[in-house]
Coordinates of C-alpha atoms in Angstrom, one line a residue:
Chain A
M1 CA 0.0 0.0 0.0
P2 CA 1.4 3.4 -0.9
Q3 CA 2.3 5.7 2.1
I4 CA 0.3 8.6 0.6
E5 CA -2.9 7.9 -1.4
V6 CA -4.7 11.0 -2.8
R7 CA -7.9 10.7 -4.8
G8 CA -9.9 13.5 -6.3
L9 CA -8.6 16.0 -3.9
A10 CA -10.3 19.4 -4.4
K11 CA -10.2 22.7 -2.5
T12 CA -12.3 25.7 -3.2
F13 CA -11.8 28.9 -1.2
R14 CA -14.6 31.5 -0.9
V15 CA -13.1 34.9 -0.8
A16 CA -15.0 38.2 -0.3
E17 CA -14.7 40.6 -3.1
R18 CA -14.5 44.2 -2.3
L19 CA -15.8 46.8 -4.8
P20 CA -13.3 49.6 -5.4
G21 CA -13.6 53.0 -3.8
L22 CA -15.3 54.3 -0.7
A23 CA -18.8 53.4 -2.0
G24 CA -17.6 49.9 -2.6
A25 CA -16.2 49.6 1.0
F26 CA -19.5 51.0 2.3
R27 CA -21.6 48.5 0.4
G28 CA -19.3 45.7 1.6
L29 CA -20.5 46.4 5.1
F30 CA -24.0 45.2 4.2
H31 CA -23.6 42.9 1.3
R32 CA -20.4 40.9 0.5
R33 CA -20.0 39.5 -2.9
M34 CA -18.3 36.1 -2.6
R35 CA -16.1 34.6 -5.3
D36 CA -15.0 31.0 -5.5
V37 CA -11.3 30.3 -6.0
H38 CA -10.5 26.8 -7.1
A39 CA -7.1 26.1 -5.6
L40 CA -7.2 22.4 -6.3
G41 CA -9.5 20.8 -8.9
G42 CA -9.3 17.1 -8.3
V43 CA -5.8 15.8 -7.8
D44 CA -4.8 12.1 -7.8
F45 CA -1.4 10.6 -6.9
D46 CA 0.3 7.9 -4.9
I47 CA 3.6 8.2 -3.1
E48 CA 5.4 5.1 -2.0
R49 CA 7.5 4.7 1.1
G50 CA 11.0 6.0 0.6
E51 CA 10.3 8.1 -2.4
L52 CA 11.7 11.6 -2.9
V53 CA 9.2 13.5 -4.9
G54 CA 9.5 17.0 -6.3
Y55 CA 6.3 19.0 -6.4
I56 CA 6.5 22.0 -8.6
G57 CA 4.3 24.6 -10.3
P58 CA 4.0 28.4 -10.6
N59 CA 2.9 30.5 -7.7
G60 CA -0.8 30.0 -6.9
A61 CA -0.9 26.6 -8.7
G62 CA -2.0 24.8 -5.5
K63 CA 1.3 23.4 -4.2
S64 CA 1.0 24.9 -0.7
T65 CA -2.7 24.0 -0.5
T66 CA -1.8 20.4 -1.2
I67 CA 0.9 20.4 1.4
K68 CA -1.3 21.9 4.0
I69 CA -4.0 19.3 3.3
L70 CA -1.5 16.5 3.5
A71 CA -0.1 18.0 6.7
G72 CA -3.6 18.0 8.3
I73 CA -4.0 21.7 8.8
L74 CA -6.4 22.4 5.9
N75 CA -9.6 20.6 5.0
P76 CA -10.3 19.7 1.4
T77 CA -13.6 20.5 -0.2
A78 CA -13.8 17.1 -1.8
G79 CA -11.7 14.0 -2.2
T80 CA -9.9 11.5 0.0
C81 CA -6.4 11.2 1.3
R82 CA -4.8 8.6 3.4
V83 CA -1.4 9.0 4.9
D84 CA -0.1 5.8 6.6
G85 CA -3.7 4.8 6.9
L86 CA -4.9 8.0 8.5
T87 CA -6.9 10.9 7.1
P88 CA -4.8 13.9 8.0
W89 CA -7.5 16.4 8.9
R90 CA -9.6 13.9 10.8
D91 CA -6.9 12.2 12.8
R92 CA -4.9 15.4 13.0
R93 CA -3.1 14.9 16.3
R94 CA -2.1 11.3 15.6
H95 CA -1.1 12.2 12.0
V96 CA 1.0 15.3 12.9
S97 CA 2.9 13.4 15.5
R98 CA 4.3 11.1 12.8
I99 CA 5.2 13.7 10.2
G100 CA 7.8 16.5 9.9
V101 CA 7.0 19.7 8.1
V102 CA 9.3 22.6 7.2
F103 CA 8.1 25.8 5.7
G104 CA 11.0 27.8 4.1
Q105 CA 9.1 31.0 4.4
R106 CA 8.8 30.9 8.2
T107 CA 10.4 29.2 11.1
Q108 CA 8.6 26.9 13.5
L109 CA 11.2 27.5 16.1
W110 CA 10.5 29.8 19.0
W111 CA 11.8 33.2 17.9
D112 CA 13.2 34.3 21.3
L113 CA 14.6 31.0 22.6
P114 CA 18.0 29.6 21.9
V115 CA 18.0 26.8 19.4
I116 CA 18.6 24.0 21.9
E117 CA 15.7 25.2 24.1
S118 CA 13.4 25.0 21.1
F119 CA 14.6 21.4 20.6
E120 CA 13.9 20.6 24.3
L121 CA 10.5 22.1 24.0
L122 CA 9.7 20.0 20.9
K123 CA 10.9 16.9 22.7
D124 CA 8.2 17.6 25.3
I125 CA 5.5 18.6 22.8
Y126 CA 6.0 15.4 20.8
R127 CA 6.5 13.4 24.0
V128 CA 9.8 11.9 22.6
P129 CA 11.3 9.4 25.0
A130 CA 14.5 10.8 26.5
A131 CA 16.9 8.2 25.0
V132 CA 15.4 8.5 21.5
Y133 CA 15.6 12.3 21.7
R134 CA 19.2 12.2 22.7
D135 CA 20.1 9.9 19.8
N136 CA 18.2 12.0 17.3
R137 CA 19.4 15.3 18.6
D138 CA 23.1 14.3 18.6
R139 CA 22.9 12.8 15.2
L140 CA 21.1 15.9 13.7
I141 CA 23.4 18.3 15.4
A142 CA 26.4 16.5 13.9
L143 CA 24.9 16.1 10.4
M144 CA 23.8 19.8 10.2
D145 CA 26.8 21.2 12.0
L146 CA 24.6 22.9 14.5
E147 CA 26.9 22.8 17.5
P148 CA 28.0 26.5 17.4
L149 CA 24.4 27.6 17.0
L150 CA 22.8 25.9 19.9
D151 CA 22.9 28.7 22.4
V152 CA 21.9 31.4 19.9
P153 CA 18.4 32.8 19.9
V154 CA 16.6 31.9 16.7
R155 CA 16.0 35.6 15.8
Q156 CA 19.8 36.1 15.6
L157 CA 20.4 33.2 13.1
S158 CA 21.1 33.8 9.4
L159 CA 18.6 32.4 7.0
G160 CA 20.9 29.4 6.2
Q161 CA 21.5 28.7 9.8
R162 CA 17.8 29.0 10.6
M163 CA 16.9 26.6 7.8
R164 CA 19.4 24.0 9.1
S165 CA 18.0 24.4 12.6
D166 CA 14.4 24.1 11.3
L167 CA 15.2 21.0 9.4
A168 CA 16.7 19.4 12.5
A169 CA 13.8 20.5 14.6
A170 CA 11.3 18.8 12.2
L171 CA 13.1 15.5 12.6
L172 CA 13.7 15.3 16.4
H173 CA 10.6 13.0 16.8
G174 CA 11.8 10.7 14.1
P175 CA 9.1 11.1 11.5
R176 CA 9.0 8.7 8.5
L177 CA 7.5 11.4 6.2
L178 CA 8.8 14.9 5.7
F179 CA 7.2 17.8 3.9
L180 CA 9.5 20.5 2.7
D181 CA 7.8 23.6 1.4
E182 CA 10.5 25.7 -0.4
P183 CA 13.3 24.8 1.9
T184 CA 16.0 26.5 -0.2
I185 CA 14.2 29.8 -0.8
G186 CA 16.5 32.7 -0.4
L187 CA 19.5 30.6 0.6
D188 CA 23.1 31.2 -0.7
A189 CA 24.8 28.5 -2.7
V190 CA 26.7 26.9 0.2
S191 CA 23.6 26.6 2.3
K192 CA 21.6 25.2 -0.6
L193 CA 24.1 22.5 -1.1
A194 CA 24.2 21.7 2.6
I195 CA 20.4 21.3 2.7
R196 CA 20.4 19.2 -0.5
D197 CA 23.1 16.9 0.8
F198 CA 21.2 16.5 4.0
V199 CA 17.9 15.7 2.4
R200 CA 19.5 13.2 0.0
E201 CA 21.2 11.5 2.9
L202 CA 18.0 11.4 4.9
N203 CA 16.1 9.8 2.1
R204 CA 18.8 7.3 1.0
E205 CA 20.1 6.3 4.4
A206 CA 17.2 6.7 6.8
Q207 CA 14.5 5.9 4.1
V208 CA 12.5 8.9 5.0
T209 CA 9.8 9.8 2.4
V210 CA 10.2 13.4 1.3
V211 CA 7.8 15.6 -0.6
L212 CA 9.5 18.7 -1.7
T213 CA 8.1 21.9 -3.2
T214 CA 10.4 24.4 -4.8
H215 CA 10.9 26.9 -7.5
D216 CA 14.6 26.0 -7.8
M217 CA 15.0 23.5 -10.6
D218 CA 18.5 22.7 -9.4
D219 CA 16.8 21.2 -6.2
I220 CA 14.7 19.0 -8.4
E221 CA 17.6 17.9 -10.6
A222 CA 19.9 17.3 -7.7
L223 CA 17.4 15.3 -5.5
C224 CA 14.3 14.0 -7.2
E225 CA 13.8 11.0 -9.4
R226 CA 10.1 11.8 -9.6
V227 CA 8.6 15.1 -10.2
M228 CA 4.9 16.2 -10.2
V229 CA 4.0 19.4 -12.0
I230 CA 0.8 21.1 -10.9
G231 CA -0.9 24.0 -12.7
N232 CA -4.3 25.5 -12.3
G233 CA -5.1 23.1 -9.6
R234 CA -4.4 19.9 -11.6
I235 CA -1.5 17.5 -11.9
L236 CA -0.1 18.0 -15.4
V237 CA 2.9 15.8 -15.4
D238 CA 3.9 13.0 -13.0
G239 CA 7.0 11.1 -13.7
S240 CA 10.8 11.1 -14.0
V241 CA 12.8 14.3 -14.5
D242 CA 13.9 13.0 -17.9
G243 CA 10.3 12.2 -18.8
L244 CA 9.4 15.7 -18.0
R245 CA 12.0 17.0 -20.4
R246 CA 10.9 14.7 -23.1
R247 CA 7.3 15.5 -22.7
V248 CA 7.8 19.2 -23.4
R249 CA 10.3 19.0 -26.2
N250 CA 12.5 16.1 -26.9
E251 CA 15.5 18.2 -27.8
R252 CA 19.2 18.1 -27.1
V253 CA 21.9 20.5 -28.3
L254 CA 25.1 19.4 -29.9
V255 CA 27.9 22.0 -29.3
V256 CA 30.8 21.8 -31.7
D257 CA 34.0 23.8 -31.3
Y258 CA 36.3 24.4 -34.2
D259 CA 39.9 25.7 -34.3
S260 CA 38.9 28.9 -35.9
A261 CA 35.8 30.9 -37.0
D262 CA 36.7 30.2 -40.6
D263 CA 36.4 26.5 -40.0
A264 CA 33.0 26.9 -38.4
L265 CA 31.6 29.2 -41.1
G266 CA 30.9 26.5 -43.7
I267 CA 29.3 24.0 -41.4
E268 CA 25.7 23.1 -42.2
A269 CA 23.4 20.5 -40.5
E270 CA 20.5 19.0 -42.4
G271 CA 17.8 16.4 -41.6
E272 CA 14.5 15.9 -39.9
G273 CA 14.4 17.4 -36.4
V274 CA 17.7 19.2 -36.8
R275 CA 18.2 22.9 -36.8
L276 CA 21.2 25.1 -36.4
V277 CA 20.6 27.2 -33.4
E278 CA 23.6 29.5 -33.3
R279 CA 27.0 30.2 -34.9
D280 CA 29.2 32.1 -32.5
A281 CA 32.8 32.6 -33.7
S282 CA 34.4 29.2 -33.7
R283 CA 31.4 27.5 -32.0
V284 CA 28.3 26.0 -33.6
R285 CA 25.2 24.9 -31.7
I286 CA 22.9 22.4 -33.3
A287 CA 19.6 21.3 -31.8
F288 CA 18.3 17.8 -32.7
D289 CA 15.7 15.3 -31.7
P290 CA 17.6 12.1 -30.8
D291 CA 14.5 9.9 -31.7
R292 CA 14.4 11.2 -35.2
L293 CA 18.1 11.6 -35.9
P294 CA 20.5 9.6 -33.7
A295 CA 23.4 11.6 -32.3
A296 CA 25.9 9.4 -34.1
T297 CA 24.4 10.2 -37.5
L298 CA 24.5 13.9 -36.9
I299 CA 28.1 13.7 -35.7
G300 CA 29.1 11.7 -38.8
Q301 CA 27.5 14.4 -40.9
L302 CA 29.6 17.0 -39.2
L303 CA 32.8 15.1 -39.4
A304 CA 32.4 14.8 -43.1
Q305 CA 32.5 18.6 -43.3
G306 CA 35.5 19.3 -41.1
T307 CA 37.4 18.3 -38.1
P308 CA 36.1 19.7 -34.8
H309 CA 38.4 20.6 -32.0
D310 CA 35.8 19.5 -29.4
L311 CA 32.1 18.5 -29.2
F312 CA 29.6 17.7 -26.5
I313 CA 25.9 17.3 -25.9
E314 CA 23.8 19.6 -23.6
H315 CA 20.5 18.9 -22.0
P316 CA 18.2 21.9 -22.2
P317 CA 18.1 23.4 -18.7
I318 CA 15.1 22.1 -16.9
E319 CA 14.1 25.7 -16.0
Q320 CA 13.4 26.3 -19.6
T321 CA 11.6 23.0 -19.9
V322 CA 9.3 23.9 -17.1
A323 CA 8.7 27.5 -18.3
E324 CA 7.7 26.0 -21.7
L325 CA 5.3 23.6 -19.9
Y326 CA 3.7 26.4 -18.0
A327 CA 3.4 28.4 -21.2
E328 CA 1.9 25.4 -23.0
H329 CA -0.8 25.1 -20.3
D330 CA -1.3 28.9 -20.1
M331 CA -0.3 28.9 -16.5
R332 CA 0.4 32.3 -15.2
E333 CA 0.3 33.5 -11.7
R334 CA -3.3 34.3 -10.9
Chain B
M1 CA -0.7 11.3 33.5
S2 CA 2.7 13.0 33.7
D3 CA 3.1 12.3 30.0
A4 CA -0.3 13.9 29.3
I5 CA 0.6 17.3 30.9
R6 CA 4.3 17.3 29.9
P7 CA 3.8 19.3 26.7
F8 CA 1.6 21.7 28.5
L9 CA 4.1 22.4 31.2
A10 CA 6.9 22.7 28.7
V11 CA 4.9 25.4 26.8
V12 CA 4.2 27.3 29.9
S13 CA 7.7 27.3 31.0
A14 CA 9.2 28.2 27.6
R15 CA 6.9 31.2 27.1
Y16 CA 7.4 32.2 30.7
R17 CA 11.2 32.3 30.3
T18 CA 10.9 34.3 27.1
L19 CA 8.7 36.9 28.8
L20 CA 11.0 37.2 31.8
Q21 CA 13.6 38.6 29.3
Y22 CA 11.7 41.9 29.1
R23 CA 13.2 43.5 32.2
A24 CA 13.1 47.1 31.0
A25 CA 9.4 46.9 30.3
A26 CA 8.9 45.4 33.8
F27 CA 10.8 48.3 35.4
A28 CA 8.8 50.9 33.5
G29 CA 5.6 49.1 34.5
F30 CA 6.7 49.1 38.1
A31 CA 7.2 52.9 38.1
T32 CA 3.8 53.5 36.4
Q33 CA 1.9 51.2 38.8
L34 CA 3.6 52.9 41.8
F35 CA 2.3 56.2 40.6
W36 CA -1.2 55.0 39.9
G37 CA -1.3 53.2 43.3
A38 CA -0.4 56.4 45.1
I39 CA -3.2 58.3 43.2
R40 CA -5.8 55.7 44.0
L41 CA -4.8 55.7 47.6
M42 CA -5.2 59.4 47.9
I43 CA -8.6 59.4 46.3
L44 CA -9.9 56.6 48.4
A45 CA -8.4 58.2 51.6
A46 CA -10.2 61.5 50.8
F47 CA -13.4 59.5 50.3
F48 CA -13.0 57.8 53.7
A49 CA -12.2 61.1 55.4
A50 CA -15.4 62.6 54.0
A51 CA -17.6 59.5 54.7
T52 CA -20.3 60.0 57.4
E53 CA -21.5 56.4 57.5
P54 CA -19.6 53.3 58.4
Q55 CA -18.3 51.7 55.2
P56 CA -18.2 47.9 54.3
M57 CA -14.4 48.0 54.3
N58 CA -12.0 49.9 56.7
L59 CA -9.1 52.0 55.4
T60 CA -6.5 49.3 56.2
E61 CA -8.4 46.8 54.1
V62 CA -8.7 49.3 51.3
V63 CA -4.9 50.1 51.4
A64 CA -4.1 46.4 51.1
Y65 CA -6.7 46.1 48.3
V66 CA -5.0 48.9 46.3
W67 CA -1.4 47.7 46.7
L68 CA -2.3 44.1 45.9
G69 CA -4.1 45.4 42.8
Q70 CA -1.0 47.3 41.7
A71 CA 1.3 44.4 42.3
L72 CA -0.9 41.9 40.4
L73 CA -2.2 44.2 37.7
G74 CA -0.4 42.2 34.9
M75 CA -2.4 39.2 35.8
L76 CA -5.7 40.8 35.0
P77 CA -7.0 39.8 31.6
W78 CA -7.1 43.4 30.3
N79 CA -5.2 42.9 27.0
V80 CA -4.2 40.4 24.4
D81 CA -0.8 38.9 23.8
A82 CA 0.8 41.0 21.0
D83 CA 2.7 37.9 19.9
F84 CA -0.6 36.0 19.4
R85 CA -2.2 38.9 17.6
E86 CA 0.8 39.0 15.2
Q87 CA 0.4 35.3 14.5
V88 CA -3.2 35.6 13.7
R89 CA -2.6 38.6 11.5
D90 CA 0.0 36.9 9.3
G91 CA -1.9 33.6 9.3
T92 CA 0.8 31.5 10.8
V93 CA -1.5 30.7 13.7
A94 CA -2.7 27.8 11.6
Y95 CA 0.7 26.2 11.9
D96 CA 0.0 25.6 15.6
L97 CA -2.2 22.8 14.3
L98 CA 1.0 21.0 13.2
R99 CA 1.7 20.2 16.9
P100 CA 0.2 17.0 18.2
L101 CA -1.6 18.8 20.9
D102 CA -5.1 19.7 21.8
L103 CA -5.2 23.3 20.5
Y104 CA -7.1 24.8 23.5
S105 CA -4.7 23.3 26.0
Y106 CA -1.7 24.4 24.0
W107 CA -3.0 28.0 23.8
F108 CA -4.1 27.9 27.5
G109 CA -0.5 27.1 28.4
R110 CA 0.9 30.0 26.3
T111 CA -1.7 32.4 27.7
L112 CA -1.2 31.3 31.3
A113 CA 2.5 32.0 31.0
F114 CA 1.7 35.4 29.5
R115 CA -0.7 36.3 32.4
V116 CA 1.7 35.1 35.1
A117 CA 5.0 36.5 33.8
A118 CA 4.3 40.2 34.3
P119 CA 3.1 40.0 37.9
T120 CA 6.2 37.9 38.9
L121 CA 8.5 40.6 37.6
R122 CA 6.5 43.5 39.0
G123 CA 4.7 42.0 41.9
V124 CA 7.6 41.2 44.1
P125 CA 9.2 44.7 44.0
M126 CA 5.7 46.2 44.6
V127 CA 5.1 44.1 47.7
L128 CA 8.6 44.8 49.0
F129 CA 8.0 48.5 48.4
S130 CA 4.6 48.8 50.0
M131 CA 5.2 46.4 52.8
V132 CA 8.8 47.0 53.8
L133 CA 9.9 50.4 52.5
L134 CA 6.8 52.5 53.3
P135 CA 7.0 51.9 57.1
I136 CA 10.7 52.6 57.1
V137 CA 10.2 56.1 55.5
G138 CA 7.4 56.9 58.0
L139 CA 4.4 56.2 55.8
G140 CA 3.3 53.2 57.8
D141 CA -0.4 54.2 57.6
W142 CA -0.2 53.7 53.8
A143 CA 1.7 50.4 54.0
L144 CA 0.5 47.0 52.9
T145 CA -0.3 45.1 56.1
P146 CA 0.5 41.4 56.4
P147 CA -2.3 38.9 55.7
A148 CA -5.1 38.8 58.3
S149 CA -4.1 35.3 59.5
A150 CA -2.2 32.2 58.3
F151 CA -5.5 30.8 57.1
A152 CA -6.2 34.0 55.2
L153 CA -2.7 33.7 53.6
A154 CA -3.4 30.1 52.5
G155 CA -6.8 31.2 51.1
F156 CA -5.2 34.1 49.4
V157 CA -2.6 31.9 47.7
A158 CA -5.3 29.4 46.6
S159 CA -7.5 32.2 45.3
L160 CA -4.6 33.6 43.3
V161 CA -4.1 30.2 41.6
V162 CA -7.8 30.1 40.7
A163 CA -7.7 33.8 39.6
A164 CA -4.7 33.0 37.3
M165 CA -6.8 30.3 35.7
L166 CA -9.8 32.6 35.4
A167 CA -7.7 35.4 33.9
T168 CA -6.2 32.9 31.4
A169 CA -9.6 31.7 30.4
V170 CA -10.9 35.2 29.8
T171 CA -7.7 36.2 27.9
L172 CA -8.0 33.1 25.8
L173 CA -11.5 34.0 24.9
A174 CA -10.2 37.3 23.6
H175 CA -7.4 35.5 21.8
I176 CA -9.9 33.2 20.1
S177 CA -12.1 36.1 19.1
L178 CA -9.1 37.4 17.1
L179 CA -9.7 34.6 14.7
W180 CA -12.7 36.6 13.6
T181 CA -11.8 40.2 14.3
I182 CA -8.0 40.0 13.5
S183 CA -7.0 43.4 14.8
G184 CA -7.9 42.9 18.4
I185 CA -7.7 46.6 19.2
G186 CA -11.4 46.8 19.9
M187 CA -11.2 43.7 22.0
D188 CA -8.4 45.3 24.1
R189 CA -10.6 48.3 24.8
I190 CA -13.7 46.4 25.8
L191 CA -11.7 44.1 28.0
T192 CA -9.9 46.9 29.7
V193 CA -13.1 48.6 30.7
L194 CA -14.9 45.4 31.7
V195 CA -12.0 44.0 33.7
T196 CA -10.8 47.0 35.5
V197 CA -14.3 48.1 36.6
F198 CA -15.8 44.7 37.5
S199 CA -12.7 43.1 39.1
G200 CA -12.6 46.0 41.6
L201 CA -9.4 47.5 40.3
I202 CA -10.7 51.0 39.9
V203 CA -13.0 51.1 43.0
P204 CA -13.1 48.2 45.4
L205 CA -16.4 46.4 44.7
P206 CA -17.8 46.6 48.2
L207 CA -17.7 50.4 47.9
F208 CA -20.1 50.4 44.9
P209 CA -23.8 51.3 45.7
D210 CA -25.9 48.7 47.4
W211 CA -28.3 48.3 44.5
L212 CA -25.4 47.1 42.3
Q213 CA -24.1 44.6 44.8
P214 CA -26.3 41.6 43.7
F215 CA -25.0 42.0 40.2
L216 CA -21.4 42.5 41.3
N217 CA -21.5 39.5 43.5
W218 CA -22.4 37.1 40.7
Q219 CA -20.3 38.4 37.8
P220 CA -17.0 36.4 37.2
F221 CA -14.5 39.3 37.1
R222 CA -14.6 39.7 40.9
G223 CA -12.7 36.4 41.1
L224 CA -9.7 38.2 39.5
A225 CA -9.1 40.7 42.2
D226 CA -11.9 41.5 44.6
V227 CA -12.0 37.9 46.0
P228 CA -8.3 37.3 46.5
Y229 CA -7.6 40.8 48.0
R230 CA -10.4 40.7 50.4
I231 CA -9.4 37.2 51.5
Y232 CA -6.0 38.5 52.2
S233 CA -7.1 41.4 54.4
G234 CA -9.7 39.3 56.2
N235 CA -12.6 41.3 54.8
I236 CA -13.9 38.0 53.6
P237 CA -14.1 35.9 56.8
A238 CA -12.3 32.6 57.0
A239 CA -15.7 30.7 57.0
E240 CA -16.6 32.1 53.5
I241 CA -13.3 31.4 51.8
G242 CA -14.2 27.9 50.6
G243 CA -17.5 29.1 49.1
E244 CA -15.8 32.0 47.3
L245 CA -13.1 29.8 45.8
L246 CA -15.8 27.4 44.6
F247 CA -17.7 30.3 43.0
V248 CA -14.6 31.5 41.1
L249 CA -13.8 27.9 40.1
V250 CA -17.2 27.3 38.6
W251 CA -17.0 30.5 36.5
T252 CA -13.5 29.5 35.4
I253 CA -14.8 26.1 34.2
A254 CA -17.8 27.7 32.5
L255 CA -15.5 30.1 30.6
V256 CA -13.1 27.3 29.7
L257 CA -16.0 25.3 28.2
L258 CA -17.2 28.4 26.4
G259 CA -13.7 29.0 25.0
R260 CA -13.5 25.4 23.8
L261 CA -16.8 25.7 22.1
I262 CA -15.9 28.9 20.3
L263 CA -12.4 27.6 19.4
L264 CA -14.0 24.6 17.8
R265 CA -15.8 26.9 15.4
G266 CA -12.7 29.0 14.9
V267 CA -10.6 26.0 14.0
R268 CA -13.3 24.9 11.5
R269 CA -13.0 28.3 9.9
M270 CA -9.2 28.1 10.0
V271 CA -9.0 24.7 8.3
V272 CA -11.6 25.8 5.8
Q273 CA -10.2 29.2 4.9
G274 CA -6.6 28.3 5.5
G275 CA -5.4 30.7 8.1

């Protein structure tokens, strides 16, 4: 049985609409016009134990709504959801004691308390047995290099330090399922790498299931084998990162360097699914569809025209892939 | 059992320790309350000097009433926790549902710490000032007298514990109402008036007109100040202490139940509208 089973999950918010101007505000006192906003329009997916799933989509697509429902702090309008056999919003207390949640946008630590006191408090709140707590705490402190931060009040931490502390805090009670909502938002390169290493380790070594939302496609490429793309409240793509690439445009780019610009000048590439993208001094970039024209054939064609100094194949950046997917489905921020 | 209240105690203690950090605010509060205490004493003394009939309290009892009121002012549920208001405003209050706790108990713990932290910081210096320092500088007539008896002291301590629970239940009602009103400024104003008048903080309740007494005797806010302070000075005789404590306890339980009921609706709103 999958660890997370979601069927037909839908969420509609009713928001009050205010008419513009003073007259509108006045009328709003007596009669409020309500508008329905469909944040989720019937979402289905399964997540197996030990998976590391990326969950992406433009702002307002329904990512956070899904995470909040799965975490048990938001009720759906329709649909079912089982997490480890529990319905999150119905068995809230039992459910949340088994999961870890980290929101990149805000800390769940106590702002004025030193990090270690937040940890102690969480130990009591989650009723973690003393020995288990000691083990988890020491392991997490070592893994996330938190030792120097323990006595610092949370408000004095840098964003990267805070994120590491937040991650550790979410794992003190040893959850088997972790929700990460934009954990690398606003972090510098070093902190991002630290967070990614840690999440990967947690998933591979400790077999913790991770659901990760992010806008950083490097997170996805570095961590996730599976990615779900949501837009306008529906899952558009659910599969491997490679599959995502192929689905949008199955295209690779062959980059060929010649010794001089003169050598590059005469180069032409022909065939179905092939186009010359760019000729830049001694470099030529040729886009091709490997299903229609195998790379070897293309390279043979080029070798017949001259001897390259170097050549290599590029994947299109996944950022571009996702942007194209959003455009294809007309998904803009609403 | 201990495992059941462990999270609750941890929350109280963490919030309490956080609030104890605000020493400057405590000092400023002490100075302000000293000033107000002196003014209240002078007004009430003038009133007693002009009174032609015997009053239901004597001046010594009134002096104790005023000083205890100044020392324990912070415990009165006259305002909401700014921290909590901020959390409601930015919607992060919904994240409290991520904790495996009964939400009412969780918030009760936070609110109890909030109510008790201020009087621990300000109350002790106020008692020392009014009980020890005033007689030394020759103002013994205006000093806080010791409790009427050992039994009165025990009753006073017990009534303070119940008063803290009652104050927490009332503050928590205000906190829960923020889920609808959000700003909480109106709530602060209403609470301040209700609580300061009907707890006895502005004028000791026995000094109100006779026709108001039946109402004053049955309303809950007297459990916050009037009951403990009059137990302390012996104005409430030892034989009536038990009944008074029970009265406050029953109101506290009623307000806790009311709070739970309203919170249930508030949570439903929170999980439907998403914070």
